[in-house]
Short mmCIF file of C-alpha atoms in Angstrom, two decimals:
data_model
loop_
_atom_site.label_atom_id
_atom_site.label_comp_id
_atom_site.label_asym_id
_atom_site.label_seq_id
_atom_site.Cartn_x
_atom_site.Cartn_y
_atom_site.Cartn_z
CA MET A 1 0.00 0.00 0.00
CA LYS A 2 1.36 3.39 -0.93
CA HIS A 3 2.22 5.50 2.05
CA ASP A 4 0.70 8.95 2.55
CA HIS A 5 3.72 11.16 3.21
CA THR A 6 1.55 13.99 4.46
CA THR A 7 0.84 12.19 7.73
CA PRO A 8 3.09 12.71 10.75
CA ALA A 9 6.00 10.28 10.91
CA GLN A 10 6.84 8.07 13.87
CA PRO A 11 10.13 9.45 15.22
CA LEU A 12 13.38 7.59 14.78
CA ASN A 13 15.89 7.04 17.53
CA LEU A 14 19.18 6.11 15.93
CA PRO A 15 22.88 6.78 16.42
CA MET A 16 23.83 9.81 14.38
CA ALA A 17 25.89 8.50 11.49
CA GLN A 18 26.91 10.77 8.68
CA SER A 19 27.69 9.61 5.16
CA GLY A 20 28.68 12.21 2.63
CA ALA A 21 31.47 13.34 0.40
CA PRO A 22 33.83 16.16 1.32
CA SER A 23 33.39 19.38 -0.57
CA PRO A 24 36.04 19.45 -3.30
CA SER A 25 38.47 22.36 -3.33
CA PHE A 26 38.83 22.11 -7.08
CA VAL A 27 37.61 19.83 -9.85
CA SER A 28 40.23 19.89 -12.58
CA SER A 29 38.83 17.09 -14.74
CA TRP A 30 35.69 15.11 -15.36
CA GLY A 31 35.00 12.19 -13.07
CA ASP A 32 34.12 11.04 -9.57
CA ILE A 33 35.23 12.78 -6.41
CA PRO A 34 36.80 10.95 -3.44
CA PRO A 35 34.51 8.49 -1.61
CA GLY A 36 32.18 9.54 1.18
CA ILE A 37 33.15 9.48 4.81
CA LEU A 38 31.21 7.13 7.09
CA GLY A 39 31.39 7.88 10.77
CA GLU A 40 29.86 9.40 13.84
CA ARG A 41 29.23 13.11 14.02
CA GLN A 42 27.82 15.15 16.84
CA PRO A 43 25.04 17.66 16.15
CA SER A 44 26.41 20.99 15.05
CA PRO A 45 26.58 23.52 17.91
CA LEU A 46 26.10 26.36 15.44
CA GLN A 47 23.01 28.39 16.28
CA MET A 48 21.67 30.29 13.32
CA GLY A 49 18.91 32.84 13.14
CA PRO A 50 15.92 32.85 10.79
CA PRO A 51 16.65 33.24 7.08
CA ALA A 52 16.58 36.77 5.74
CA THR A 53 14.88 35.82 2.48
CA SER A 54 13.38 32.97 0.50
CA ALA A 55 15.39 30.97 -2.01
CA THR A 56 13.60 32.66 -4.91
CA ASP A 57 14.19 36.15 -3.55
CA LEU A 58 17.81 35.32 -2.75
CA ALA A 59 18.42 34.15 -6.33
CA LEU A 60 16.60 37.20 -7.71
CA GLN A 61 18.83 39.53 -5.69
CA LEU A 62 21.96 37.68 -6.82
CA LEU A 63 20.94 37.86 -10.47
CA ASN A 64 19.95 41.54 -10.22
CA HIS A 65 23.34 42.26 -8.66
CA ALA A 66 25.12 40.45 -11.50
CA VAL A 67 23.06 42.07 -14.27
CA PHE A 68 22.23 45.54 -12.91
CA ASN A 69 24.89 45.96 -10.20
CA GLN A 70 22.23 46.19 -7.50
CA PRO A 71 23.32 45.51 -3.89
CA LEU A 72 24.18 41.98 -2.94
CA PRO A 73 21.75 40.18 -0.61
CA ALA A 74 22.28 40.30 3.12
CA PRO A 75 24.06 37.34 4.79
CA CYS A 76 21.81 34.31 4.94
CA ASN A 77 21.77 30.71 6.08
CA ALA A 78 20.06 27.38 5.65
CA HIS A 79 19.57 25.51 8.91
CA PRO A 80 18.04 22.00 8.53
CA ARG A 81 15.52 20.42 10.80
CA MET A 82 17.39 18.21 13.25
CA GLY A 83 16.93 14.56 14.17
CA GLY A 84 16.94 12.69 10.84
CA LEU A 85 18.04 9.11 10.36
CA PHE A 86 21.49 9.91 9.01
CA GLY A 87 22.30 12.59 11.54
CA ASP A 88 22.04 16.34 11.25
CA PRO A 89 23.17 17.88 7.94
CA GLU A 90 25.65 20.70 8.26
CA PRO A 91 24.03 24.14 8.24
CA ARG A 92 25.08 26.33 5.32
CA GLU A 93 25.70 30.05 5.56
CA TRP A 94 26.76 32.70 3.08
CA TYR A 95 28.29 36.15 3.50
CA PRO A 96 28.32 38.54 0.53
CA ARG A 97 31.40 38.43 -1.67
CA SER A 98 30.95 38.57 -5.43
CA GLY A 99 27.79 36.58 -6.06
CA TRP A 100 27.13 35.56 -9.66
CA ALA A 101 28.74 38.56 -11.33
CA ALA A 102 31.53 36.56 -13.00
CA ALA A 103 29.51 33.43 -13.83
CA PRO A 104 30.60 32.08 -17.23
CA SER A 105 28.14 31.59 -20.07
CA GLU A 106 27.19 28.25 -21.56
CA ARG A 107 29.61 28.87 -24.43
CA GLY A 108 32.33 30.33 -22.23
CA ALA A 109 35.77 28.75 -21.98
CA LYS A 110 35.42 28.25 -18.21
CA TYR A 111 31.98 26.65 -18.37
CA ALA A 112 33.16 23.06 -17.90
CA VAL A 113 35.49 23.68 -14.97
CA VAL A 114 33.28 26.14 -13.10
CA TYR A 115 29.97 24.32 -13.45
CA SER A 116 31.34 20.82 -12.97
CA ARG A 117 32.73 22.07 -9.67
CA ALA A 118 29.38 23.64 -8.81
CA SER A 119 27.56 20.45 -9.77
CA ILE A 120 29.76 18.33 -7.53
CA ALA A 121 29.15 20.72 -4.63
CA LEU A 122 25.39 20.54 -5.21
CA GLN A 123 25.43 16.73 -5.45
CA VAL A 124 27.40 16.47 -2.21
CA ALA A 125 24.98 18.79 -0.43
CA MET A 126 21.86 17.03 -1.71
CA ARG A 127 23.17 13.60 -0.69
CA GLU A 128 23.87 14.99 2.77
CA TRP A 129 20.59 16.82 3.29
CA ILE A 130 17.80 15.07 1.42
CA PRO A 131 18.09 11.48 2.76
CA SER A 132 18.29 12.91 6.28
CA LEU A 133 15.10 14.88 5.67
CA TYR A 134 13.39 11.93 4.00
CA PHE A 135 14.04 9.44 6.80
CA ASP A 136 12.38 11.28 9.66
CA GLY A 137 10.21 8.36 10.77
CA VAL A 138 9.87 4.59 10.49
CA ASP A 139 6.94 4.86 8.10
CA ARG A 140 9.29 6.27 5.44
CA PHE A 141 10.30 2.63 4.89
CA ASP A 142 6.75 1.81 3.72
CA ASP A 143 7.56 2.94 0.17
CA LEU A 144 10.18 0.27 -0.49
CA ASP A 145 11.40 1.66 -3.81
CA MET A 146 11.91 5.15 -2.43
CA ALA A 147 13.51 3.96 0.80
CA GLN A 148 15.99 1.70 -0.98
CA GLY A 149 16.55 4.40 -3.59
CA MET A 150 17.42 6.99 -0.95
CA ILE A 151 19.89 4.63 0.70
CA ALA A 152 21.49 3.78 -2.65
CA TRP A 153 21.70 7.46 -3.59
CA ARG A 154 23.32 8.25 -0.26
CA ALA A 155 25.83 5.47 -0.91
CA SER A 156 26.66 6.65 -4.43
CA ARG A 157 29.42 9.13 -5.20
CA PRO A 158 28.76 12.43 -7.01
CA ALA A 159 30.06 12.46 -10.56
CA VAL A 160 30.11 14.44 -13.77
CA GLY A 161 30.37 13.03 -17.27
CA GLU A 162 33.00 13.25 -19.95
CA HIS A 163 31.12 15.92 -21.90
CA VAL A 164 30.08 19.40 -20.81
CA ASP A 165 26.38 18.53 -21.06
CA ARG A 166 26.75 15.77 -18.44
CA LEU A 167 26.91 17.63 -15.14
CA SER A 168 25.48 14.72 -13.14
CA TYR A 169 24.42 11.12 -13.61
CA ASP A 170 22.44 10.40 -16.77
CA ILE A 171 20.19 7.39 -16.12
CA LEU A 172 20.19 6.64 -19.87
CA ASP A 173 23.99 6.41 -20.02
CA PRO A 174 25.00 2.78 -19.29
CA ALA A 175 28.61 3.72 -18.55
CA MET A 176 27.65 6.36 -15.99
CA MET A 177 25.12 4.06 -14.33
CA SER A 178 27.67 1.26 -14.18
CA ARG A 179 30.05 3.62 -12.41
CA CYS A 180 27.24 4.74 -10.11
CA PHE A 181 26.42 1.16 -9.07
CA PHE A 182 30.09 0.40 -8.54
CA TRP A 183 30.15 2.95 -5.71
CA VAL A 184 26.73 1.96 -4.39
CA GLU A 185 27.99 -1.61 -4.03
CA ARG A 186 31.08 -0.43 -2.19
CA ASN A 187 29.32 1.94 0.23
CA ILE A 188 25.82 0.62 0.88
CA ARG A 189 26.63 -2.02 3.51
CA PRO A 190 27.71 0.48 6.24
CA LEU A 191 24.53 2.45 5.62
CA LEU A 192 22.38 -0.65 5.91
CA SER A 193 24.22 -1.55 9.10
CA SER A 194 23.45 1.87 10.55
CA LEU A 195 19.74 1.13 10.03
CA LEU A 196 19.76 -2.06 12.11
CA PRO A 197 18.46 -0.45 15.33
CA ILE A 198 15.27 0.28 13.36
CA THR A 199 15.04 -2.45 10.73
CA ASP A 200 15.71 -5.26 13.22
CA GLN A 201 12.30 -4.43 14.65
CA PHE A 202 10.52 -5.10 11.33
CA GLU A 203 8.85 -8.42 10.59
CA SER A 204 11.20 -10.82 8.78
CA SER A 205 10.07 -10.37 5.16
CA ARG A 206 10.18 -6.57 5.42
CA ARG A 207 13.47 -6.60 7.34
CA SER A 208 15.20 -8.54 4.58
CA PHE A 209 14.93 -5.56 2.23
CA PHE A 210 17.26 -3.57 4.51
CA ASP A 211 19.40 -6.30 6.09
CA PRO A 212 23.13 -5.86 5.36
CA ARG A 213 23.44 -9.67 5.29
CA HIS A 214 21.25 -9.56 2.17
CA THR A 215 23.23 -6.82 0.43
CA ASN A 216 23.61 -8.76 -2.82
CA ARG A 217 19.86 -9.36 -3.00
CA ILE A 218 19.19 -5.68 -2.29
CA LEU A 219 21.63 -4.61 -5.00
CA LEU A 220 20.02 -6.98 -7.48
CA ARG A 221 16.61 -5.51 -6.72
CA LEU A 222 17.99 -1.97 -7.13
CA ARG A 223 19.25 -2.88 -10.57
CA ARG A 224 15.99 -4.53 -11.64
CA ALA A 225 13.43 -2.29 -9.94
CA GLN A 226 14.96 1.16 -9.94
CA ARG A 227 11.83 3.34 -9.82
CA GLY A 228 12.90 5.15 -6.66
CA PHE A 229 16.62 5.30 -7.37
CA GLN A 230 16.22 6.39 -10.98
CA MET A 231 13.64 9.01 -10.03
CA ILE A 232 15.99 10.49 -7.42
CA LEU A 233 18.88 10.63 -9.90
CA LYS A 234 16.62 12.26 -12.50
CA VAL A 235 15.44 14.82 -9.96
CA GLU A 236 19.06 15.58 -9.10
CA GLU A 237 19.91 16.03 -12.79
CA ASP A 238 16.91 18.30 -13.41
CA ILE A 239 17.70 20.51 -10.40
CA ILE A 240 21.34 20.96 -11.39
CA THR A 241 20.37 21.65 -15.01
CA GLN A 242 17.88 24.32 -13.97
CA LEU A 243 20.27 26.09 -11.58
CA VAL A 244 23.22 26.04 -13.97
CA LYS A 245 21.05 27.26 -16.83
CA LEU A 246 19.88 30.21 -14.73
CA VAL A 247 23.36 31.23 -13.60
CA ALA A 248 24.92 30.70 -17.04
CA SER A 249 22.41 33.17 -18.52
CA THR A 250 24.10 36.00 -16.59
CA PRO A 251 26.58 37.16 -19.30
CA LYS A 252 23.86 37.29 -21.96
CA LEU A 253 21.55 39.25 -19.67
CA GLN A 254 24.38 41.64 -18.76
CA THR A 255 24.91 42.47 -22.43
CA LYS A 256 21.21 42.73 -23.23
CA ALA A 257 20.51 44.96 -20.21
CA LYS A 258 22.66 47.77 -21.63
CA GLY A 259 20.07 48.47 -24.31
CA GLN A 260 16.86 46.99 -22.89
CA PRO A 261 16.97 47.36 -19.10
CA ARG A 262 13.21 47.19 -18.52
CA ALA A 263 12.72 44.12 -20.68
CA VAL A 264 15.66 42.41 -19.03
CA ALA A 265 14.38 43.22 -15.53
CA THR A 266 11.14 41.43 -16.40
CA GLU A 267 13.08 38.55 -17.97
CA VAL A 268 15.24 38.18 -14.87
CA GLU A 269 12.24 37.98 -12.57
CA ARG A 270 10.41 35.47 -14.75
CA SER A 271 13.49 33.31 -15.21
CA VAL A 272 14.10 33.09 -11.47
CA GLU A 273 10.45 32.33 -10.70
CA ARG A 274 10.28 29.69 -13.42
CA THR A 275 13.53 28.07 -12.29
CA PHE A 276 12.54 27.75 -8.66
CA ALA A 277 9.02 26.60 -9.45
CA THR A 278 10.66 23.73 -11.36
CA VAL A 279 13.20 23.04 -8.61
CA GLU A 280 10.45 22.97 -5.99
CA SER A 281 8.29 20.60 -8.02
CA ARG A 282 11.24 18.23 -8.50
CA LEU A 283 12.13 18.24 -4.80
CA ARG A 284 8.54 17.49 -3.80
CA ARG A 285 8.65 14.33 -5.91
CA ILE A 286 11.20 12.83 -3.52
CA ILE A 287 10.61 14.69 -0.23
CA PRO A 288 6.93 15.70 -0.31
CA HIS A 289 6.89 15.95 3.47
CA GLY A 290 10.21 17.80 3.81
CA ASP A 291 11.20 21.44 4.27
CA VAL A 292 11.68 22.14 0.58
CA GLU A 293 12.13 25.88 1.02
CA THR A 294 15.14 25.42 3.29
CA VAL A 295 16.61 22.86 0.87
CA MET A 296 16.27 25.32 -2.01
CA ARG A 297 17.91 28.10 -0.02
CA MET A 298 20.72 25.71 0.86
CA LEU A 299 21.21 24.92 -2.84
CA VAL A 300 21.46 28.61 -3.73
CA ILE A 301 24.04 29.12 -0.97
CA VAL A 302 26.12 26.10 -2.05
CA LEU A 303 25.98 27.11 -5.72
CA THR A 304 26.93 30.72 -4.97
CA LYS A 305 29.84 29.79 -2.70
CA SER A 306 31.16 27.41 -5.36
CA LEU A 307 31.03 30.12 -8.03
CA GLU A 308 32.74 32.61 -5.72
CA GLN A 309 35.47 30.11 -4.86
CA SER A 310 36.08 29.42 -8.55
CA GLN A 311 36.49 33.15 -9.11
CA THR A 312 38.91 33.43 -6.19
CA ASP A 313 40.96 30.48 -7.39
CA ALA A 314 41.17 31.90 -10.90
CA ALA A 315 42.38 35.25 -9.51
CA ASP A 316 45.00 33.49 -7.38
CA ARG A 317 46.33 31.56 -10.37
CA ALA A 318 46.52 34.73 -12.43
CA ALA A 319 48.42 36.61 -9.71
#
């Protein structure tokens, strides 16, 4: 029976284990980043205030700064709800630096390096945050495909493809999916083991779908019945595509704004609203019960910090 995610979830009481990949300092070529770190992590002591603005408004201010040289947004943060299955995701915060002003265009020479780095950062952040938000109660295991898919996604390693149009996993690319499953197979057992305090309480037939002793059977099912896993990977791809497309439009809008400022102002607003309506709809496919607004704000912060770091690194190399 399909579970209604709108109902309150029975709370989980698990050791706080964190699985995620470290944020890369620089991605110089296409490919996977180093494997995730499995281990215990204490809740972050960082206390953060309420956000200053929504994700949509934050992106609008960043784009208006880049195109029209308007003021940068005020400092902001994304602070996740605490107490998820995989521990507490790290809060994200941003302090104004350069924003999106130097974002390269789709045809720019720096497109591949800058946006592959941004994509990796976004993939790392989503794997850290979204499974933790999804598994907020034992009834999240009722949708077997989604539950196994979330665990597999958490176990996978972020990657970009060999071509500039492959900024994340493409579920239709056999080579990329083979690489994805290679890392799922390597990393899924510790995650399944971390679930034992909960899954050991299930009746035997249900428990077998999450039992680390049945890892090979679980992996076989993931390969044959990938509705949840493939949907999550497709959502990830769509979100990254939408965000990169928005940011990469900056140079074109900067040029166009010199002669048509009013038309461009309208275009900027519509582009941002359209982008985040799409991002929100994609997120709600996989975390309909989660705090999607905070996730979106987190994604804007991660993307912006990655772009700013790329700009800083380029300036340092040129010095």
